[in-house]
Tab-separated table of C-alpha atoms in Angstrom:
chain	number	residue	atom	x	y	z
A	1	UNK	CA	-51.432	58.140	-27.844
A	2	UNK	CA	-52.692	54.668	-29.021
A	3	UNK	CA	-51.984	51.790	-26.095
A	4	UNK	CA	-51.841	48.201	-26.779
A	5	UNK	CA	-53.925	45.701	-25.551
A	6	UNK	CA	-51.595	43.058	-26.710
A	7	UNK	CA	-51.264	40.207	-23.957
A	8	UNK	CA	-47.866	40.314	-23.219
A	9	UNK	CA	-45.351	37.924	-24.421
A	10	UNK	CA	-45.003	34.843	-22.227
A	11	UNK	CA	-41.401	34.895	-20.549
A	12	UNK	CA	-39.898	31.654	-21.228
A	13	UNK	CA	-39.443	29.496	-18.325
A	14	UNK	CA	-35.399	28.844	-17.672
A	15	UNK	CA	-33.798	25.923	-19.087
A	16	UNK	CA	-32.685	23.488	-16.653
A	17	UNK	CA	-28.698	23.883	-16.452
A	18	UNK	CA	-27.054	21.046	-18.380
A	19	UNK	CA	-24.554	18.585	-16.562
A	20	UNK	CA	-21.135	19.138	-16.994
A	21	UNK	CA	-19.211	17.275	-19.216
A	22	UNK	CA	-17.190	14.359	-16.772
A	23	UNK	CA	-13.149	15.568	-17.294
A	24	UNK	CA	-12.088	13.082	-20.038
A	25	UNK	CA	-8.872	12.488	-17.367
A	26	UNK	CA	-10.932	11.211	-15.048
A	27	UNK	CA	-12.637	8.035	-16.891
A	28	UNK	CA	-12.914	5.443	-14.142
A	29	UNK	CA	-10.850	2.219	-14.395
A	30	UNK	CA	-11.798	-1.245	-13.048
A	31	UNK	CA	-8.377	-0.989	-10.478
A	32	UNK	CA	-7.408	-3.960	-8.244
A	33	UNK	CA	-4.919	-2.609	-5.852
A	34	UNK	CA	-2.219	-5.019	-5.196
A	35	UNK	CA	-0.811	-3.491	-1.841
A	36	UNK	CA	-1.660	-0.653	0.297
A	37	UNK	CA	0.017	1.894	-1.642
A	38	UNK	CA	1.795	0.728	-4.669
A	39	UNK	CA	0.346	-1.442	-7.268
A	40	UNK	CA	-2.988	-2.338	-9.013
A	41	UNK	CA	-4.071	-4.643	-11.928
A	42	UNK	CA	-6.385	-3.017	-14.095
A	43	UNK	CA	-9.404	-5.291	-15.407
A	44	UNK	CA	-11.834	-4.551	-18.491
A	45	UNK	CA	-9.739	-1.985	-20.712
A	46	UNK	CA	-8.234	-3.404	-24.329
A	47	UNK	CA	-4.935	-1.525	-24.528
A	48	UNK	CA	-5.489	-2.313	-28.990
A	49	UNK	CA	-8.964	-0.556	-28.586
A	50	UNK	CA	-8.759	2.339	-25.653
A	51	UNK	CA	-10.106	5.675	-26.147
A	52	UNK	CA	-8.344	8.848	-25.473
A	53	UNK	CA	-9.881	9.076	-22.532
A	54	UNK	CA	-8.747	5.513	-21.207
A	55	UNK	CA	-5.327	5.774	-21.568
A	56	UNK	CA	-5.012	9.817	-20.093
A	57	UNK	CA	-6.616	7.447	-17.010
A	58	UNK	CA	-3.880	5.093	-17.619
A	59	UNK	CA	-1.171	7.669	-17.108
A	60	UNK	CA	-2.979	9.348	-14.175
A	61	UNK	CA	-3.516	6.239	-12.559
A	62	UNK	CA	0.939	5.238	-13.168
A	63	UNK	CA	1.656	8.185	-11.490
A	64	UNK	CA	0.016	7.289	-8.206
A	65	UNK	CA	0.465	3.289	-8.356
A	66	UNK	CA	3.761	3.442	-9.815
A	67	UNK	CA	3.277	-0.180	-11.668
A	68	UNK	CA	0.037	-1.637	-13.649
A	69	UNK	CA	-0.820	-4.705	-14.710
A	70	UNK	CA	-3.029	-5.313	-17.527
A	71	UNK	CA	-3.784	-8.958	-18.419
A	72	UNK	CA	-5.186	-11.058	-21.650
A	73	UNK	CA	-3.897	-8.032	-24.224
A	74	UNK	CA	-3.892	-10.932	-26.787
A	75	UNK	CA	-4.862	-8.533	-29.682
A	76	UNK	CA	-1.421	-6.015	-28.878
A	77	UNK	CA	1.306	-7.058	-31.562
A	78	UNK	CA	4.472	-5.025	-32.097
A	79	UNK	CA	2.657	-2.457	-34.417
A	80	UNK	CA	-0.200	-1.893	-31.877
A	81	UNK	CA	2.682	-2.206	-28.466
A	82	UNK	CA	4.295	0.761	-30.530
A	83	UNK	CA	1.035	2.624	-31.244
A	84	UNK	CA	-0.525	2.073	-28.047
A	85	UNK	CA	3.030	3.925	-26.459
A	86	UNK	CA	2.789	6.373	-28.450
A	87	UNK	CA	-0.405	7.638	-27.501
A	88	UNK	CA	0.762	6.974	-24.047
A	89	UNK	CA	3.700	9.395	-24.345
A	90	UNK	CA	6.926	9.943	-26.456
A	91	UNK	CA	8.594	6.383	-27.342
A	92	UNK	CA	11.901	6.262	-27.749
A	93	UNK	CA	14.564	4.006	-29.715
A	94	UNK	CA	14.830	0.844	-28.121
A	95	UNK	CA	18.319	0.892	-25.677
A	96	UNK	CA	21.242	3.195	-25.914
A	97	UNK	CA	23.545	0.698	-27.202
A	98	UNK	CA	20.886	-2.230	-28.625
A	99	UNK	CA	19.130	-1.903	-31.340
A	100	UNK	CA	15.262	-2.787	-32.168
A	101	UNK	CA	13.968	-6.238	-32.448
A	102	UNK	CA	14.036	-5.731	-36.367
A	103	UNK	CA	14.116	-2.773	-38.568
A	104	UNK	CA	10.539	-1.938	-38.686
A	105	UNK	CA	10.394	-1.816	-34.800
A	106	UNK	CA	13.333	-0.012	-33.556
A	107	UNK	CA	11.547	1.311	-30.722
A	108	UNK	CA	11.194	-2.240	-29.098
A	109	UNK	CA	13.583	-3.601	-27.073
A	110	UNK	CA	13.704	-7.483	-27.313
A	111	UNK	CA	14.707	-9.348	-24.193
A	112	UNK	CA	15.015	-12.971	-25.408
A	113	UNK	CA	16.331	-15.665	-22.725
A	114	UNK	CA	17.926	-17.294	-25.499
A	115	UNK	CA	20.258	-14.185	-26.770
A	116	UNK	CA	21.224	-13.334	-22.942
A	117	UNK	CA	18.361	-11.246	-22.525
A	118	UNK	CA	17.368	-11.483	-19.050
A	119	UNK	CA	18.110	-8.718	-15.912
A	120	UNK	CA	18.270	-10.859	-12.869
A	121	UNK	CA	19.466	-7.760	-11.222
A	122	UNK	CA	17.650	-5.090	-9.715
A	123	UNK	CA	17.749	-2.213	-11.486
A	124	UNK	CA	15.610	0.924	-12.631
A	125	UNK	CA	15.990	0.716	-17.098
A	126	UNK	CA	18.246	2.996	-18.643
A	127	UNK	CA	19.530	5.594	-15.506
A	128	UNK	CA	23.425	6.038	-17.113
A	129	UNK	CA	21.919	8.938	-19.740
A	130	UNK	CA	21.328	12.163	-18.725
A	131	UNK	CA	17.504	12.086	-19.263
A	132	UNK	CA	16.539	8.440	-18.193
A	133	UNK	CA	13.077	6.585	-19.319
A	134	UNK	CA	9.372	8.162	-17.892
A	135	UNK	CA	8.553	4.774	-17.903
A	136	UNK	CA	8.638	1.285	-19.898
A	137	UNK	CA	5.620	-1.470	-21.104
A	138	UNK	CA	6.481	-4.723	-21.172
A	139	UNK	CA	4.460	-7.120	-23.154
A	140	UNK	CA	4.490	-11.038	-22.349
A	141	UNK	CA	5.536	-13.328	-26.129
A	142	UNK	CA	6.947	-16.229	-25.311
A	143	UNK	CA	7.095	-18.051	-21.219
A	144	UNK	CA	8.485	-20.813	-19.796
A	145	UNK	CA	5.985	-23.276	-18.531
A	146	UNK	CA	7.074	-22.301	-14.864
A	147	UNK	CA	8.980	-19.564	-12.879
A	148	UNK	CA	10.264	-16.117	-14.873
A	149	UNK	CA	8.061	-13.452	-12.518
A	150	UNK	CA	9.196	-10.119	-12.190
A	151	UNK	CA	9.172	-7.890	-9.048
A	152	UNK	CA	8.939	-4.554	-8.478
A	153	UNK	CA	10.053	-2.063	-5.472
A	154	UNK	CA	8.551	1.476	-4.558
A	155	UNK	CA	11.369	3.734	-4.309
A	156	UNK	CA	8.920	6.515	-2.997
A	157	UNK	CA	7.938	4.215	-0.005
A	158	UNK	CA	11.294	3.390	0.347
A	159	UNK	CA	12.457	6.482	1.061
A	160	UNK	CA	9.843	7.720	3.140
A	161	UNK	CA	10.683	4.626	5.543
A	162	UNK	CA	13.801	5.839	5.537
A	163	UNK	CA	14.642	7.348	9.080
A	164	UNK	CA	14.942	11.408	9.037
A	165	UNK	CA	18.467	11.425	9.804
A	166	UNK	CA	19.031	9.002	6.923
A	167	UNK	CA	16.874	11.063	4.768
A	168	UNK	CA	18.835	13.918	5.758
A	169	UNK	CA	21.868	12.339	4.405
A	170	UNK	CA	20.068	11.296	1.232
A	171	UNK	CA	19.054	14.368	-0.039
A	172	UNK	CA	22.458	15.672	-0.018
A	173	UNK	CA	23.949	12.752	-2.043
A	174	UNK	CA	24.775	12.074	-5.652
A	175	UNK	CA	25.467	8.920	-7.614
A	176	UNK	CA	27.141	8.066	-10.646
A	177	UNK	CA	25.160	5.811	-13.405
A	178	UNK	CA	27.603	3.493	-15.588
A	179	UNK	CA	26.169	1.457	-18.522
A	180	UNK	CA	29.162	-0.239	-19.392
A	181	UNK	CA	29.074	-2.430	-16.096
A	182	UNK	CA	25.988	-3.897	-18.282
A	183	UNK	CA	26.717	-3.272	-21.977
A	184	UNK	CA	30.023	-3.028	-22.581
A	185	UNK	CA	29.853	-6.083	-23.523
A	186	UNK	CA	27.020	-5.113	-26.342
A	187	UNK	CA	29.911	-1.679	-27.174
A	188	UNK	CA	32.890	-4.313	-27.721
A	189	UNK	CA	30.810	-6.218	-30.235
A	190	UNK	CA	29.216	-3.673	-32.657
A	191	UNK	CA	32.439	-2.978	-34.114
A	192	UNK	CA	31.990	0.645	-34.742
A	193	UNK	CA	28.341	0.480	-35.307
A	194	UNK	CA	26.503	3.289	-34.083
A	195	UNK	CA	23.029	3.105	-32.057
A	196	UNK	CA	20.832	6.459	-31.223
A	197	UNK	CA	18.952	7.486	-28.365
A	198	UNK	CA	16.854	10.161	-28.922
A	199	UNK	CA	18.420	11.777	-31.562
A	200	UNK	CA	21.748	11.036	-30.242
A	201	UNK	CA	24.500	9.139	-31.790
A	202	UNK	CA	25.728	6.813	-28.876
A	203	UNK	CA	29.519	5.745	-29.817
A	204	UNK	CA	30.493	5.346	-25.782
A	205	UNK	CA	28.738	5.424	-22.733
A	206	UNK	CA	29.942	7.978	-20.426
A	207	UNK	CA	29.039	7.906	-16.803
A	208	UNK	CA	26.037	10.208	-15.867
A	209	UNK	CA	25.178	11.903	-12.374
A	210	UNK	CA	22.229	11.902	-10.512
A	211	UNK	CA	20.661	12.811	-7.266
A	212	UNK	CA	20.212	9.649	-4.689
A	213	UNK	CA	16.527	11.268	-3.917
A	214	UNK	CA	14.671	12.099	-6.957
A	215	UNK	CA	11.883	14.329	-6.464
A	216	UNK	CA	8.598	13.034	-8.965
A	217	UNK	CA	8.164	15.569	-11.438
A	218	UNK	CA	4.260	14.933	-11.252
A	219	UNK	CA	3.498	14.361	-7.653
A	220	UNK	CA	6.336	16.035	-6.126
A	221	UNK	CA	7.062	12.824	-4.103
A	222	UNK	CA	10.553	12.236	-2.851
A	223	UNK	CA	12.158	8.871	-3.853
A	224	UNK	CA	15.600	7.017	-3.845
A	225	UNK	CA	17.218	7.087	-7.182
A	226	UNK	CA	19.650	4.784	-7.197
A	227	UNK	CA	19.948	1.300	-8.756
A	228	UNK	CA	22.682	-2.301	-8.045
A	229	UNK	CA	22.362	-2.403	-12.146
A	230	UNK	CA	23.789	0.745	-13.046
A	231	UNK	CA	24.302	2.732	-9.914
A	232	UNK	CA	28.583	2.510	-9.950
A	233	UNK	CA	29.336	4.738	-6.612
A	234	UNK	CA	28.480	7.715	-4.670
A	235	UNK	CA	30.368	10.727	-5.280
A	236	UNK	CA	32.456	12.669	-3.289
A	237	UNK	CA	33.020	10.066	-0.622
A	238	UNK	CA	35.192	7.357	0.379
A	239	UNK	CA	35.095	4.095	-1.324
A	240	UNK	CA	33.912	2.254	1.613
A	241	UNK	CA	31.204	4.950	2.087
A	242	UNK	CA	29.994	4.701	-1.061
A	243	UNK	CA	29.746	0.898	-0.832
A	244	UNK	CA	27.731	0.706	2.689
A	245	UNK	CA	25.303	3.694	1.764
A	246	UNK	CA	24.561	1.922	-1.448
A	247	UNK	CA	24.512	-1.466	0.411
A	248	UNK	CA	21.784	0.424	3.149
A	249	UNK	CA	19.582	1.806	0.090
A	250	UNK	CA	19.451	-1.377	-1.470
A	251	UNK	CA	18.545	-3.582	1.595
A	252	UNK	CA	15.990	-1.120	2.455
A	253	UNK	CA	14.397	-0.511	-0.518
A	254	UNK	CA	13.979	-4.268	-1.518
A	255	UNK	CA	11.979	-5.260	1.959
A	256	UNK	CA	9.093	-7.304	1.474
A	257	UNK	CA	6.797	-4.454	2.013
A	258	UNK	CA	8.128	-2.447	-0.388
A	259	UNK	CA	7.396	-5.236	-3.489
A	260	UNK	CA	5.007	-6.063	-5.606
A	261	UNK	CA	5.516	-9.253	-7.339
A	262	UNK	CA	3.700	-10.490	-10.724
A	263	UNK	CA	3.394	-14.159	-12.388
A	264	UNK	CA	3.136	-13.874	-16.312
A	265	UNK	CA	0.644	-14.950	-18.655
A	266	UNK	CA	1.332	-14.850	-22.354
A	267	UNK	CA	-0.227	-11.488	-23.457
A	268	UNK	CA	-0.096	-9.492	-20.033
A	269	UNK	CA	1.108	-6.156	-20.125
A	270	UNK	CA	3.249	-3.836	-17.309
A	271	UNK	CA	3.522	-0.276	-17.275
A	272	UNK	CA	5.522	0.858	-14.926
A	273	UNK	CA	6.551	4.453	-14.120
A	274	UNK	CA	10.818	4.505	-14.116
A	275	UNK	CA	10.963	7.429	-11.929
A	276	UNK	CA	9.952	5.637	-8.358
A	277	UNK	CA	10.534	2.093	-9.035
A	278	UNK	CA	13.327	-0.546	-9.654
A	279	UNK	CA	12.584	-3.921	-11.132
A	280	UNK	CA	14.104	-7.451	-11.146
A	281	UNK	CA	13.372	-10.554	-13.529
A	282	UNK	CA	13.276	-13.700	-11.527
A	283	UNK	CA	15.676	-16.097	-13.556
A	284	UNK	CA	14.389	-19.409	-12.321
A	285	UNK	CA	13.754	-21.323	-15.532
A	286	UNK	CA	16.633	-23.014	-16.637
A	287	UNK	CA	17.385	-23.428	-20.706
A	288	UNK	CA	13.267	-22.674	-21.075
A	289	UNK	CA	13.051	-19.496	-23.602
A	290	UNK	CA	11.586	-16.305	-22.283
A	291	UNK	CA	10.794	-13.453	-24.906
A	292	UNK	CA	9.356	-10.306	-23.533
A	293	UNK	CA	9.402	-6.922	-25.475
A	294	UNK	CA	9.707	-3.459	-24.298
A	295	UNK	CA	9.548	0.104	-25.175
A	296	UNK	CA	10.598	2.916	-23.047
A	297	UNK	CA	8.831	6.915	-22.746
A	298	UNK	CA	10.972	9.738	-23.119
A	299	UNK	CA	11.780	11.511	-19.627
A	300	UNK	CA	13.547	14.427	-18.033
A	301	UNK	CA	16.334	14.939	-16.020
A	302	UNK	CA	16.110	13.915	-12.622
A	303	UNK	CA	16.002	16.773	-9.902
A	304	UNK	CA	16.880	16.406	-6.600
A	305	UNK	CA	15.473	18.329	-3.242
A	306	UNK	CA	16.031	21.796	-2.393
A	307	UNK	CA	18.619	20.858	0.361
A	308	UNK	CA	19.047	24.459	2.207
């Protein structure tokens, strides 16, 4: 029997562990909160040049702050606005019932002072379909010297300010969504003209149900659901119930501490999440022109609580 006298092999020493790649979702932003729990202006990211990882940040960061600000996007254009929301999530056509700003944009919705386009009402964008927006970015174009802000209220903190006897009440309600109070106007003058929304032919708006307290389909936050702009009644009660409910949500949910309120800049961009928040366009600036464009994300149905 023949032994070796080899040395042995050295064993190789183990190889420090690698870091873990950082979760691509969780890319820090430069945020600026704008109150303690709703709001924040994000500083440093080029909406025309974000990565991936930037704007799955951008959708984490909607979800808790509801509505972000994003100045000096000088380099977004319609092409870009559209490409940009489509990496965000799934754009849609422009409104039920108006069409794009031209035919190579029908996904942007145009709201020029000087065509009507303005929503001095408060109101939450498009609730009278069955599957209303995710959310909507707005884009700055044209501003009047002064005045034309826009405010936003947290429907989440609204409700949860709510008293629990009121909230009680809430969860058990339902309201009915009307477009027409808004567009029939835009219906009586397309003589026959058809519009679509997401693959839908839209000939008539029909009135649409939804629960008063929508529960968030990505926190799991309850909110109030309910809108002066296309909100028409409450169903299944009285008249005059309906009318001081919706007169109590509405007083309540536009408190002071429930807005957020933003002056424009030609270029700034909002993002705002459609599922906890309501909106209003300050009309304060006379025959000035005001052009701001839109596009809206593709959502679901709204759910309600489990009311057992």
């Amino acid at each position: 029997m023949t032994l070796s006298t080899a040395a042995p092999a050295p064993v190789a020493a183990p190889r420090a562990a690698e870091p873990a790649p950082a979760p691509l979702d969780l890319e820090p932003l430069d945020l600026e909160p704008l109150g303690p729990s709703f709001g924040a202006r994000v500083h440093g990211l080029d909406l025309a040049r974000a990565t991936d990882a930037q704007v799955r940040a951008l959708r984490t960061a909607l979800a808790e702050h509801k509505v972000l600000f994003l100045p000096g996007q000088h380099d977004l254009d319609p092409d870009s606005q559209v490409a940009f929301g489509r990496r965000f999530g799934d754009v849609t056509e422009s409104h039920p019932v108006v069409p794009g700003v031209d035919e190579e944009h029908p996904e942007i919705y145009a709201l020029d002072s000087a065509e009507g386009g303005f929503a001095d009402v408060w109101h939450t964008d498009v609730t009278f379909v069955r599957r209303p927006p995710l959310g909507s970015v707005l884009r700055a174009v044209v501003l009047p010297p002064l005045g034309g802000d826009t405010q936003w209220a947290d429907l989440q903190l609204a409700y949860e300010s709510l008293s629990a006897p009121v909230q009680r009440l809430a969860d058990q309600l339902t309201a009915v969504h009307d477009g027409t109070r808004e567009f029939g106007y835009y219906l009586a003058q397309r003589q026959g003209r058809e519009t679509t929304w997401e693959g839908e032919r839209f000939r008539a708006l029909v009135p649409v149900e939804h629960p008063v307290v929508r529960v968030h389909p990505e926190t799991g936050r309850k909110g109030l659901f309910v809108n002066p702009g296309f909100t028409s009644h409450i169903a299944g009660v009285s008249d005059a119930e309906s009318r001081y409910l919706l007169d109590l949500f509405y007083a309540h949910t536009t408190k002071p501490e429930h807005v957020v309120r933003h002056r424009w800049s030609v270029g700034d961009v909002a993002i705002w999440d459609n599922r906890s928040t309501v909106h209003y366009a300050t009309r304060d600036y006379g025959d000035q022109r005001r052009v701001m464009h839109r596009i809206t994300l593709r959502g679901d149905e709204p759910r309600g609580p489990v009311v057992g």
